[in-house]
Amino acid sequence: MKICIYGAGAIGGWIGVGLAQAGQRLNVVARGATLDALQRDGLSLMRGDVRTRVPVNAVADPEALGVQDLVVIAVKAPALAGVAERIGPLIGPDTIVLVAMNGVPWWFLEGGFGGEITGHRLAAVDPEGAIAKAIPSRNVIGCVVHASCSLDGPGVVRHHFGNGLIVGEPSGQATPRVQKLVELLKSTGIDTTLSPQIQKDVWFKLWGNMTVNPISALTGATTDLIMGDDYVRGFISAVMLEAKEIGRRIGIEITQSPEDRHAVTMKLGAFKTSMLQDVEAGRSVELDALVTVVRELGELTGVATPFTDALLGLARLRTRQLGLY
Ligand SMILES: NC(=O)C1=CN([C@@H]2O[C@H](COP(=O)(O)OP(=O)(O)OC[C@H]3O[C@@H](n4cnc5c(N)ncnc54)[C@H](OP(=O)(O)O)[C@@H]3O)[C@@H](O)[C@H]2O)C=CC1
Ligand SMILES: CC(C)(CO)C(=O)C(=O)O
């Protein structure tokens, strides 16, 4: 199989090492220090002090690889437009593009999903439609990542906790290709589940991080402190209830209450969200994929979102001030 990781950071590297260990030859599109490190040292995964190192064929230019059977995209959302500009040579009619990213993706309303707004292009995540054009939705298989990884350095991934992937066709169908993909991912040792409607899993994960992440970026606080403040926790619940109603209107029933979900987030303890880590490292934030898009879906479905708007306004002001949005 021809497999390419586009975005060999924490998550792309974690999946990539698994695939290589399962016997797959791995292509990687990378740049800068990551490209240099991968060409020199291969790709490494650290679990505690144990290092697993695999060789990879790392290139700067997708043209050098040609059409792949599987492309795993695992970049931060603000980098996706740049990937879309260059990914063309990797994608043929039968290429599977597995999108291992947080937030609402550009293909969210594809595959007949979304009720009355099915097929609508989400301007918050694909303003000009360039991503959908470059990565046709028929090639896409959606993915939710339930794992925590970071980078010790370029090409060196550290796995912290969690070992799960949920994957599914935007249409929800258990096609032969998605079943084959599940088997491939299982062969890497990652607990992989086939979802009957991956958009529901995407939304459910988002329900947890669309609030805590921007609030952590605003305040610099860890999740325990955020959840420990009654007023902040109440505000988070109010935003979540707006998202819950939007979900209901596009066919996603969330049976949990915000408090049920807070109990899960509290278990993380003094955790720095990925957005707080991005702010501290001076990286662009995934605000549009996590929050702006929810506001857009609110408008499209006729749900008023005053609390989401307040969150978005404050978070974008702060991150603009920092030059990260
Ligand atoms: N890390 C985690 O624990 C989790 C992350 N996620 C989600 O997974 C996604 C990926 O996150 P994560 O792996 O943490 O991000 P990282 O920043 O660790 O990795 C992204 C990688 O993509 C590379 N990249 C970006 N743009 C390009 C480009 N144009 N060409 C080549 N390489 C490129 C970056 O390279 P460079 O350094 O050169 O910019 C970097 O190596 C995000 O949506 C995140 O929210 C979800 C669950 C958990
Ligand atoms: C905070 C957490 C773990 C869940 O809300 C998360 O998804 C993130 O850090 O991006």
mmCIF file of C-alpha atoms and ligand atoms in Angstrom:
data_model
loop_
_atom_site.group_PDB
_atom_site.id
_atom_site.type_symbol
_atom_site.label_atom_id
_atom_site.label_comp_id
_atom_site.label_asym_id
_atom_site.label_seq_id
_atom_site.Cartn_x
_atom_site.Cartn_y
_atom_site.Cartn_z
ATOM 1 C CA MET A 1 0.000 0.000 0.000
ATOM 2 C CA LYS A 2 1.194 3.532 -0.718
ATOM 3 C CA ILE A 3 0.687 5.505 2.478
ATOM 4 C CA CYS A 4 1.578 9.121 3.100
ATOM 5 C CA ILE A 5 1.426 11.160 6.289
ATOM 6 C CA TYR A 6 0.871 14.859 5.577
ATOM 7 C CA GLY A 7 1.711 16.612 8.842
ATOM 8 C CA ALA A 8 4.155 14.425 10.743
ATOM 9 C CA GLY A 9 3.659 16.140 14.083
ATOM 10 C CA ALA A 10 2.283 14.661 17.291
ATOM 11 C CA ILE A 11 -0.756 12.835 15.897
ATOM 12 C CA GLY A 12 0.530 12.164 12.369
ATOM 13 C CA GLY A 13 3.741 10.812 13.878
ATOM 14 C CA TRP A 14 1.899 8.593 16.365
ATOM 15 C CA ILE A 15 -0.253 7.068 13.619
ATOM 16 C CA GLY A 16 2.729 6.899 11.267
ATOM 17 C CA VAL A 17 4.962 4.957 13.663
ATOM 18 C CA GLY A 18 2.098 2.508 14.228
ATOM 19 C CA LEU A 19 1.653 1.974 10.498
ATOM 20 C CA ALA A 20 5.382 1.491 9.932
ATOM 21 C CA GLN A 21 5.566 -0.980 12.809
ATOM 22 C CA ALA A 22 2.692 -2.877 11.236
ATOM 23 C CA GLY A 23 4.898 -3.365 8.177
ATOM 24 C CA GLN A 24 3.828 -0.473 5.962
ATOM 25 C CA ARG A 25 6.382 1.581 4.080
ATOM 26 C CA LEU A 26 5.752 5.176 5.029
ATOM 27 C CA ASN A 27 5.919 8.305 2.896
ATOM 28 C CA VAL A 28 5.830 11.682 4.607
ATOM 29 C CA VAL A 29 5.406 15.209 3.293
ATOM 30 C CA ALA A 30 7.212 17.538 5.654
ATOM 31 C CA ARG A 31 9.110 20.792 5.702
ATOM 32 C CA GLY A 32 11.851 22.662 7.540
ATOM 33 C CA ALA A 33 13.340 21.121 10.653
ATOM 34 C CA THR A 34 10.900 18.187 10.595
ATOM 35 C CA LEU A 35 11.920 17.258 7.048
ATOM 36 C CA ASP A 36 15.603 17.428 7.978
ATOM 37 C CA ALA A 37 15.088 15.307 11.107
ATOM 38 C CA LEU A 38 12.994 12.680 9.303
ATOM 39 C CA GLN A 39 15.518 12.353 6.476
ATOM 40 C CA ARG A 40 18.394 12.106 8.932
ATOM 41 C CA ASP A 41 16.953 10.065 11.815
ATOM 42 C CA GLY A 42 13.588 8.652 10.732
ATOM 43 C CA LEU A 43 10.436 9.035 12.818
ATOM 44 C CA SER A 44 10.482 8.240 16.543
ATOM 45 C CA LEU A 45 7.805 7.564 19.142
ATOM 46 C CA MET A 46 8.614 7.880 22.831
ATOM 47 C CA ARG A 47 6.616 5.995 25.461
ATOM 48 C CA GLY A 48 8.298 6.873 28.726
ATOM 49 C CA ASP A 49 11.972 6.149 28.090
ATOM 50 C CA VAL A 50 11.302 3.635 25.331
ATOM 51 C CA ARG A 51 12.027 4.919 21.852
ATOM 52 C CA THR A 52 10.616 3.278 18.735
ATOM 53 C CA ARG A 53 12.295 4.534 15.604
ATOM 54 C CA VAL A 54 11.076 3.782 12.078
ATOM 55 C CA PRO A 55 12.531 4.731 8.698
ATOM 56 C CA VAL A 56 10.410 6.967 6.481
ATOM 57 C CA ASN A 57 10.640 8.341 2.973
ATOM 58 C CA ALA A 58 10.308 12.048 3.751
ATOM 59 C CA VAL A 59 9.955 14.582 0.944
ATOM 60 C CA ALA A 60 9.177 18.282 0.645
ATOM 61 C CA ASP A 61 7.240 18.040 -2.598
ATOM 62 C CA PRO A 62 4.158 15.804 -2.991
ATOM 63 C CA GLU A 63 4.991 15.543 -6.723
ATOM 64 C CA ALA A 64 7.881 13.282 -5.715
ATOM 65 C CA LEU A 65 5.442 10.694 -4.313
ATOM 66 C CA GLY A 66 2.554 10.648 -6.777
ATOM 67 C CA VAL A 67 -0.857 9.106 -6.148
ATOM 68 C CA GLN A 68 -1.240 7.317 -2.791
ATOM 69 C CA ASP A 69 -3.710 4.712 -1.533
ATOM 70 C CA LEU A 70 -3.997 6.426 1.845
ATOM 71 C CA VAL A 71 -3.122 9.966 2.896
ATOM 72 C CA VAL A 72 -3.379 10.846 6.586
ATOM 73 C CA ILE A 73 -3.743 14.600 7.109
ATOM 74 C CA ALA A 74 -2.822 15.604 10.655
ATOM 75 C CA VAL A 75 -2.029 19.303 10.660
ATOM 76 C CA LYS A 76 -3.420 22.026 12.902
ATOM 77 C CA ALA A 77 -6.510 23.565 11.312
ATOM 78 C CA PRO A 78 -4.913 26.901 10.280
ATOM 79 C CA ALA A 79 -2.364 24.927 8.203
ATOM 80 C CA LEU A 80 -4.987 23.020 6.209
ATOM 81 C CA ALA A 81 -5.420 25.614 3.456
ATOM 82 C CA GLY A 82 -1.685 25.382 2.741
ATOM 83 C CA VAL A 83 -1.885 21.591 2.582
ATOM 84 C CA ALA A 84 -4.838 21.808 0.200
ATOM 85 C CA GLU A 85 -2.779 23.949 -2.172
ATOM 86 C CA ARG A 86 -0.150 21.223 -2.559
ATOM 87 C CA ILE A 87 -1.879 17.894 -1.932
ATOM 88 C CA GLY A 88 -3.153 17.387 -5.499
ATOM 89 C CA PRO A 89 -0.449 14.974 -6.756
ATOM 90 C CA LEU A 90 -1.178 12.560 -3.883
ATOM 91 C CA ILE A 91 -4.866 12.142 -4.660
ATOM 92 C CA GLY A 92 -6.275 9.863 -7.333
ATOM 93 C CA PRO A 93 -9.853 8.638 -7.749
ATOM 94 C CA ASP A 94 -9.384 5.804 -5.228
ATOM 95 C CA THR A 95 -7.205 7.567 -2.662
ATOM 96 C CA ILE A 96 -8.530 7.564 0.895
ATOM 97 C CA VAL A 97 -7.846 10.811 2.737
ATOM 98 C CA LEU A 98 -8.099 10.259 6.483
ATOM 99 C CA VAL A 99 -8.516 13.586 8.245
ATOM 100 C CA ALA A 100 -7.155 13.192 11.784
ATOM 101 C CA MET A 101 -7.878 16.654 13.129
ATOM 102 C CA ASN A 102 -9.942 18.363 15.832
ATOM 103 C CA GLY A 103 -12.938 20.574 15.183
ATOM 104 C CA VAL A 104 -15.656 20.714 12.570
ATOM 105 C CA PRO A 105 -14.148 19.797 9.193
ATOM 106 C CA TRP A 106 -14.980 21.231 5.777
ATOM 107 C CA TRP A 107 -16.708 17.974 4.768
ATOM 108 C CA PHE A 108 -19.036 17.994 7.818
ATOM 109 C CA LEU A 109 -22.246 18.483 5.839
ATOM 110 C CA GLU A 110 -21.337 15.993 3.087
ATOM 111 C CA GLY A 111 -22.578 12.439 2.581
ATOM 112 C CA GLY A 112 -26.224 13.449 2.997
ATOM 113 C CA PHE A 113 -25.646 14.488 6.613
ATOM 114 C CA GLY A 114 -27.072 17.676 8.163
ATOM 115 C CA GLY A 115 -30.810 17.627 7.491
ATOM 116 C CA GLU A 116 -31.945 20.809 5.788
ATOM 117 C CA ILE A 117 -28.436 22.229 5.487
ATOM 118 C CA THR A 118 -26.797 19.132 4.008
ATOM 119 C CA GLY A 119 -24.200 19.954 1.364
ATOM 120 C CA HIS A 120 -23.717 23.487 2.660
ATOM 121 C CA ARG A 121 -20.145 24.798 2.503
ATOM 122 C CA LEU A 122 -18.912 25.987 5.881
ATOM 123 C CA ALA A 123 -17.255 29.345 5.245
ATOM 124 C CA ALA A 124 -15.633 29.394 8.689
ATOM 125 C CA VAL A 125 -13.400 26.460 7.794
ATOM 126 C CA ASP A 126 -13.277 26.649 3.988
ATOM 127 C CA PRO A 127 -13.894 30.291 3.064
ATOM 128 C CA GLU A 128 -13.312 30.023 -0.692
ATOM 129 C CA GLY A 129 -14.200 26.353 -1.131
ATOM 130 C CA ALA A 130 -10.549 25.709 -2.026
ATOM 131 C CA ILE A 131 -10.150 22.848 0.456
ATOM 132 C CA ALA A 132 -13.242 21.012 -0.814
ATOM 133 C CA LYS A 133 -11.999 21.457 -4.369
ATOM 134 C CA ALA A 134 -8.530 20.124 -3.602
ATOM 135 C CA ILE A 135 -9.711 17.248 -1.396
ATOM 136 C CA PRO A 136 -12.979 15.920 -2.849
ATOM 137 C CA SER A 137 -15.370 14.676 -0.183
ATOM 138 C CA ARG A 138 -15.667 11.317 -1.998
ATOM 139 C CA ASN A 139 -12.032 10.684 -0.995
ATOM 140 C CA VAL A 140 -12.523 11.637 2.635
ATOM 141 C CA ILE A 141 -12.905 9.380 5.630
ATOM 142 C CA GLY A 142 -13.514 11.256 8.860
ATOM 143 C CA CYS A 143 -11.665 10.601 12.082
ATOM 144 C CA VAL A 144 -11.817 11.536 15.761
ATOM 145 C CA VAL A 145 -8.622 11.194 17.743
ATOM 146 C CA HIS A 146 -8.810 10.043 21.343
ATOM 147 C CA ALA A 147 -5.165 10.192 22.316
ATOM 148 C CA SER A 148 -2.776 12.752 23.705
ATOM 149 C CA CYS A 149 0.618 13.168 22.062
ATOM 150 C CA SER A 150 3.173 15.944 21.824
ATOM 151 C CA LEU A 151 6.531 16.564 20.204
ATOM 152 C CA ASP A 152 9.831 16.233 22.071
ATOM 153 C CA GLY A 153 11.407 17.756 18.962
ATOM 154 C CA PRO A 154 11.102 17.560 15.166
ATOM 155 C CA GLY A 155 10.353 13.962 14.191
ATOM 156 C CA VAL A 156 10.191 12.790 17.818
ATOM 157 C CA VAL A 157 6.671 12.175 19.114
ATOM 158 C CA ARG A 158 5.781 11.559 22.743
ATOM 159 C CA HIS A 159 2.684 9.534 23.536
ATOM 160 C CA HIS A 160 0.975 10.529 26.795
ATOM 161 C CA PHE A 161 -2.356 8.761 27.129
ATOM 162 C CA GLY A 162 -5.285 7.449 25.109
ATOM 163 C CA ASN A 163 -5.049 5.043 22.202
ATOM 164 C CA GLY A 164 -8.239 5.518 20.249
ATOM 165 C CA LEU A 165 -9.391 6.455 16.779
ATOM 166 C CA ILE A 166 -12.971 6.590 15.559
ATOM 167 C CA VAL A 167 -13.333 6.590 11.780
ATOM 168 C CA GLY A 168 -16.242 6.711 9.404
ATOM 169 C CA GLU A 169 -17.482 7.659 5.954
ATOM 170 C CA PRO A 170 -19.258 11.035 5.794
ATOM 171 C CA SER A 171 -22.245 9.069 4.441
ATOM 172 C CA GLY A 172 -22.200 6.737 7.446
ATOM 173 C CA GLN A 173 -21.991 3.687 5.189
ATOM 174 C CA ALA A 174 -19.839 0.723 6.224
ATOM 175 C CA THR A 175 -18.157 0.624 2.810
ATOM 176 C CA PRO A 176 -15.531 -2.019 2.024
ATOM 177 C CA ARG A 177 -12.841 0.682 1.941
ATOM 178 C CA VAL A 178 -13.621 1.990 5.435
ATOM 179 C CA GLN A 179 -13.759 -1.557 6.815
ATOM 180 C CA LYS A 180 -10.356 -2.233 5.251
ATOM 181 C CA LEU A 181 -9.027 0.966 6.788
ATOM 182 C CA VAL A 182 -10.295 -0.029 10.228
ATOM 183 C CA GLU A 183 -8.457 -3.356 9.902
ATOM 184 C CA LEU A 184 -5.278 -1.570 8.828
ATOM 185 C CA LEU A 185 -5.444 0.841 11.782
ATOM 186 C CA LYS A 186 -6.197 -1.995 14.185
ATOM 187 C CA SER A 187 -3.091 -3.774 12.926
ATOM 188 C CA THR A 188 -1.059 -0.835 14.304
ATOM 189 C CA GLY A 189 -2.317 -1.523 17.841
ATOM 190 C CA ILE A 190 -4.508 1.591 17.901
ATOM 191 C CA ASP A 191 -8.039 0.883 19.206
ATOM 192 C CA THR A 192 -10.031 1.761 16.129
ATOM 193 C CA THR A 193 -13.807 1.933 15.956
ATOM 194 C CA LEU A 194 -16.007 2.257 12.892
ATOM 195 C CA SER A 195 -18.651 4.914 13.450
ATOM 196 C CA PRO A 196 -22.098 4.682 11.872
ATOM 197 C CA GLN A 197 -22.099 8.517 11.664
ATOM 198 C CA ILE A 198 -18.701 10.087 12.205
ATOM 199 C CA GLN A 199 -20.128 13.641 12.290
ATOM 200 C CA LYS A 200 -21.791 12.738 15.610
ATOM 201 C CA ASP A 201 -18.445 11.723 17.089
ATOM 202 C CA VAL A 202 -16.822 14.889 15.763
ATOM 203 C CA TRP A 203 -19.565 16.996 17.333
ATOM 204 C CA PHE A 204 -19.437 15.147 20.629
ATOM 205 C CA LYS A 205 -15.697 15.695 20.968
ATOM 206 C CA LEU A 206 -16.146 19.323 19.988
ATOM 207 C CA TRP A 207 -18.781 19.704 22.688
ATOM 208 C CA GLY A 208 -15.978 19.194 25.204
ATOM 209 C CA ASN A 209 -13.205 21.285 23.685
ATOM 210 C CA MET A 210 -14.957 24.220 21.947
ATOM 211 C CA THR A 211 -15.278 25.921 25.349
ATOM 212 C CA VAL A 212 -12.386 24.789 27.516
ATOM 213 C CA ASN A 213 -9.787 25.378 24.804
ATOM 214 C CA PRO A 214 -10.543 29.049 24.041
ATOM 215 C CA ILE A 215 -11.092 29.798 27.722
ATOM 216 C CA SER A 216 -7.677 28.349 28.479
ATOM 217 C CA ALA A 217 -6.224 30.522 25.710
ATOM 218 C CA LEU A 218 -7.915 33.578 27.241
ATOM 219 C CA THR A 219 -6.972 32.933 30.829
ATOM 220 C CA GLY A 220 -3.847 30.779 30.717
ATOM 221 C CA ALA A 221 -5.582 28.430 33.172
ATOM 222 C CA THR A 222 -5.467 24.644 33.242
ATOM 223 C CA THR A 223 -8.695 22.613 32.954
ATOM 224 C CA ASP A 224 -9.021 22.007 36.712
ATOM 225 C CA LEU A 225 -8.970 25.737 37.431
ATOM 226 C CA ILE A 226 -11.381 26.493 34.582
ATOM 227 C CA MET A 227 -13.872 23.906 35.769
ATOM 228 C CA GLY A 228 -13.325 24.857 39.419
ATOM 229 C CA ASP A 229 -14.661 28.397 38.939
ATOM 230 C CA ASP A 230 -18.457 28.283 39.248
ATOM 231 C CA TYR A 231 -19.077 31.310 37.027
ATOM 232 C CA VAL A 232 -16.779 30.054 34.269
ATOM 233 C CA ARG A 233 -18.260 26.574 34.534
ATOM 234 C CA GLY A 234 -21.779 28.068 34.247
ATOM 235 C CA PHE A 235 -20.708 30.056 31.188
ATOM 236 C CA ILE A 236 -19.266 26.905 29.625
ATOM 237 C CA SER A 237 -22.557 25.085 30.256
ATOM 238 C CA ALA A 238 -24.474 27.898 28.539
ATOM 239 C CA VAL A 239 -22.268 27.667 25.432
ATOM 240 C CA MET A 240 -22.637 23.890 25.427
ATOM 241 C CA LEU A 241 -26.433 24.125 25.540
ATOM 242 C CA GLU A 242 -26.363 26.286 22.413
ATOM 243 C CA ALA A 243 -24.179 23.717 20.654
ATOM 244 C CA LYS A 244 -26.431 20.928 21.893
ATOM 245 C CA GLU A 245 -29.449 22.589 20.253
ATOM 246 C CA ILE A 246 -27.560 23.183 16.999
ATOM 247 C CA GLY A 247 -26.579 19.527 16.996
ATOM 248 C CA ARG A 248 -30.181 18.477 17.535
ATOM 249 C CA ARG A 249 -31.247 20.453 14.476
ATOM 250 C CA ILE A 250 -28.759 18.697 12.232
ATOM 251 C CA GLY A 251 -29.533 15.228 13.529
ATOM 252 C CA ILE A 252 -27.221 14.858 16.545
ATOM 253 C CA GLU A 253 -28.921 14.113 19.844
ATOM 254 C CA ILE A 254 -26.616 14.554 22.831
ATOM 255 C CA THR A 255 -28.136 12.802 25.818
ATOM 256 C CA GLN A 256 -25.523 14.019 28.331
ATOM 257 C CA SER A 257 -25.890 17.248 30.281
ATOM 258 C CA PRO A 258 -23.024 19.760 30.349
ATOM 259 C CA GLU A 259 -22.386 18.713 33.972
ATOM 260 C CA ASP A 260 -21.951 15.078 32.860
ATOM 261 C CA ARG A 261 -19.299 16.257 30.444
ATOM 262 C CA HIS A 262 -17.620 18.540 32.991
ATOM 263 C CA ALA A 263 -17.094 15.474 35.177
ATOM 264 C CA VAL A 264 -15.115 13.867 32.329
ATOM 265 C CA THR A 265 -13.050 17.012 31.724
ATOM 266 C CA MET A 266 -12.305 17.294 35.470
ATOM 267 C CA LYS A 267 -10.658 13.877 35.308
ATOM 268 C CA LEU A 268 -7.900 15.464 33.183
ATOM 269 C CA GLY A 269 -6.729 17.318 36.296
ATOM 270 C CA ALA A 270 -4.338 20.243 35.810
ATOM 271 C CA PHE A 271 -4.246 19.796 32.019
ATOM 272 C CA LYS A 272 -3.080 22.416 29.542
ATOM 273 C CA THR A 273 -5.430 22.237 26.550
ATOM 274 C CA SER A 274 -3.944 22.008 23.082
ATOM 275 C CA MET A 275 -4.994 25.626 22.453
ATOM 276 C CA LEU A 276 -3.210 26.839 25.554
ATOM 277 C CA GLN A 277 -0.141 24.897 24.445
ATOM 278 C CA ASP A 278 -0.408 26.579 21.022
ATOM 279 C CA VAL A 279 -0.667 30.036 22.596
ATOM 280 C CA GLU A 280 2.316 29.401 24.840
ATOM 281 C CA ALA A 281 4.339 28.163 21.859
ATOM 282 C CA GLY A 282 3.286 31.118 19.673
ATOM 283 C CA ARG A 283 1.394 28.926 17.167
ATOM 284 C CA SER A 284 -1.824 29.881 15.360
ATOM 285 C CA VAL A 285 -4.945 28.684 17.132
ATOM 286 C CA GLU A 286 -7.695 26.377 15.846
ATOM 287 C CA LEU A 287 -10.394 28.892 16.741
ATOM 288 C CA ASP A 288 -12.357 28.777 13.488
ATOM 289 C CA ALA A 289 -12.647 24.977 13.458
ATOM 290 C CA LEU A 290 -13.693 24.897 17.119
ATOM 291 C CA VAL A 291 -15.842 27.995 17.631
ATOM 292 C CA THR A 292 -16.442 30.222 14.568
ATOM 293 C CA VAL A 293 -17.925 27.282 12.728
ATOM 294 C CA VAL A 294 -20.380 26.583 15.573
ATOM 295 C CA ARG A 295 -21.590 30.155 15.326
ATOM 296 C CA GLU A 296 -22.024 29.679 11.566
ATOM 297 C CA LEU A 297 -23.978 26.462 12.108
ATOM 298 C CA GLY A 298 -26.136 28.361 14.618
ATOM 299 C CA GLU A 299 -26.988 30.924 11.969
ATOM 300 C CA LEU A 300 -27.703 28.246 9.393
ATOM 301 C CA THR A 301 -30.023 26.327 11.718
ATOM 302 C CA GLY A 302 -31.709 29.350 13.312
ATOM 303 C CA VAL A 303 -30.267 28.860 16.794
ATOM 304 C CA ALA A 304 -29.306 32.058 18.634
ATOM 305 C CA THR A 305 -25.769 31.806 20.017
ATOM 306 C CA PRO A 306 -25.162 34.764 22.359
ATOM 307 C CA PHE A 307 -22.877 32.818 24.683
ATOM 308 C CA THR A 308 -20.878 31.281 21.823
ATOM 309 C CA ASP A 309 -20.568 34.758 20.278
ATOM 310 C CA ALA A 310 -19.204 36.171 23.527
ATOM 311 C CA LEU A 311 -16.674 33.364 23.760
ATOM 312 C CA LEU A 312 -15.622 33.803 20.137
ATOM 313 C CA GLY A 313 -15.369 37.582 20.426
ATOM 314 C CA LEU A 314 -13.147 37.446 23.477
ATOM 315 C CA ALA A 315 -10.984 34.593 22.219
ATOM 316 C CA ARG A 316 -10.399 36.116 18.808
ATOM 317 C CA LEU A 317 -9.569 39.481 20.341
ATOM 318 C CA ARG A 318 -7.012 37.908 22.649
ATOM 319 C CA THR A 319 -5.429 35.690 20.024
ATOM 320 C CA ARG A 320 -5.369 38.534 17.463
ATOM 321 C CA GLN A 321 -3.546 40.658 20.027
ATOM 322 C CA LEU A 322 -1.019 37.842 20.290
ATOM 323 C CA GLY A 323 -0.745 37.575 16.491
ATOM 324 C CA LEU A 324 -2.025 33.985 16.578
ATOM 325 C CA TYR A 325 -5.349 34.443 14.774
HETATM 326 N N1 LIG B 1 -1.686 16.372 19.927
HETATM 327 C C1 LIG B 1 -2.767 15.787 20.451
HETATM 328 O O1 LIG B 1 -2.699 15.146 21.511
HETATM 329 C C2 LIG B 1 -4.078 15.842 19.740
HETATM 330 C C3 LIG B 1 -4.250 16.581 18.585
HETATM 331 N N2 LIG B 1 -5.456 16.543 17.933
HETATM 332 C C4 LIG B 1 -5.640 17.288 16.701
HETATM 333 O O2 LIG B 1 -4.844 16.688 15.674
HETATM 334 C C5 LIG B 1 -4.452 17.681 14.712
HETATM 335 C C6 LIG B 1 -2.941 17.654 14.580
HETATM 336 O O3 LIG B 1 -2.426 18.103 15.819
HETATM 337 P P1 LIG B 1 -0.938 17.819 16.317
HETATM 338 O O4 LIG B 1 -0.455 16.556 15.753
HETATM 339 O O5 LIG B 1 -0.959 18.007 17.783
HETATM 340 O O6 LIG B 1 -0.179 19.039 15.639
HETATM 341 P P2 LIG B 1 1.386 19.243 15.476
HETATM 342 O O7 LIG B 1 1.602 20.716 15.415
HETATM 343 O O8 LIG B 1 2.133 18.443 16.463
HETATM 344 O O9 LIG B 1 1.699 18.605 14.059
HETATM 345 C C7 LIG B 1 1.321 19.192 12.856
HETATM 346 C C8 LIG B 1 2.431 18.910 11.858
HETATM 347 O O10 LIG B 1 1.977 19.341 10.601
HETATM 348 C C9 LIG B 1 3.077 19.933 9.948
HETATM 349 N N3 LIG B 1 2.633 20.809 8.879
HETATM 350 C C10 LIG B 1 1.803 21.857 8.967
HETATM 351 N N4 LIG B 1 1.636 22.407 7.757
HETATM 352 C C11 LIG B 1 2.396 21.681 6.901
HETATM 353 C C12 LIG B 1 2.675 21.774 5.514
HETATM 354 N N5 LIG B 1 2.098 22.720 4.765
HETATM 355 N N6 LIG B 1 3.516 20.886 4.965
HETATM 356 C C13 LIG B 1 4.082 19.912 5.711
HETATM 357 N N7 LIG B 1 3.878 19.769 7.038
HETATM 358 C C14 LIG B 1 3.031 20.658 7.614
HETATM 359 C C15 LIG B 1 3.789 20.699 11.049
HETATM 360 O O11 LIG B 1 5.076 20.994 10.624
HETATM 361 P P3 LIG B 1 5.832 22.342 11.043
HETATM 362 O O12 LIG B 1 6.429 22.043 12.384
HETATM 363 O O13 LIG B 1 6.824 22.503 9.970
HETATM 364 O O14 LIG B 1 4.810 23.429 11.107
HETATM 365 C C16 LIG B 1 3.724 19.650 12.163
HETATM 366 O O15 LIG B 1 4.797 18.751 12.061
HETATM 367 C C17 LIG B 1 -5.010 19.010 15.238
HETATM 368 O O16 LIG B 1 -6.248 19.283 14.650
HETATM 369 C C18 LIG B 1 -5.184 18.737 16.736
HETATM 370 O O17 LIG B 1 -6.164 19.553 17.361
HETATM 371 C C19 LIG B 1 -6.488 15.776 18.365
HETATM 372 C C20 LIG B 1 -6.372 15.049 19.512
HETATM 373 C C21 LIG B 1 -5.183 15.062 20.311
HETATM 374 C C1 LIG B 2 -8.967 19.752 26.641
HETATM 375 C C2 LIG B 2 -9.208 18.538 25.784
HETATM 376 C C3 LIG B 2 -8.378 17.376 26.240
HETATM 377 C C4 LIG B 2 -10.677 18.142 25.959
HETATM 378 O O1 LIG B 2 -11.526 19.167 26.151
HETATM 379 C C5 LIG B 2 -8.882 18.768 24.318
HETATM 380 O O2 LIG B 2 -9.571 18.281 23.487
HETATM 381 C C6 LIG B 2 -7.732 19.555 23.859
HETATM 382 O O3 LIG B 2 -6.804 19.842 24.603
HETATM 383 O O4 LIG B 2 -7.722 19.894 22.663
#
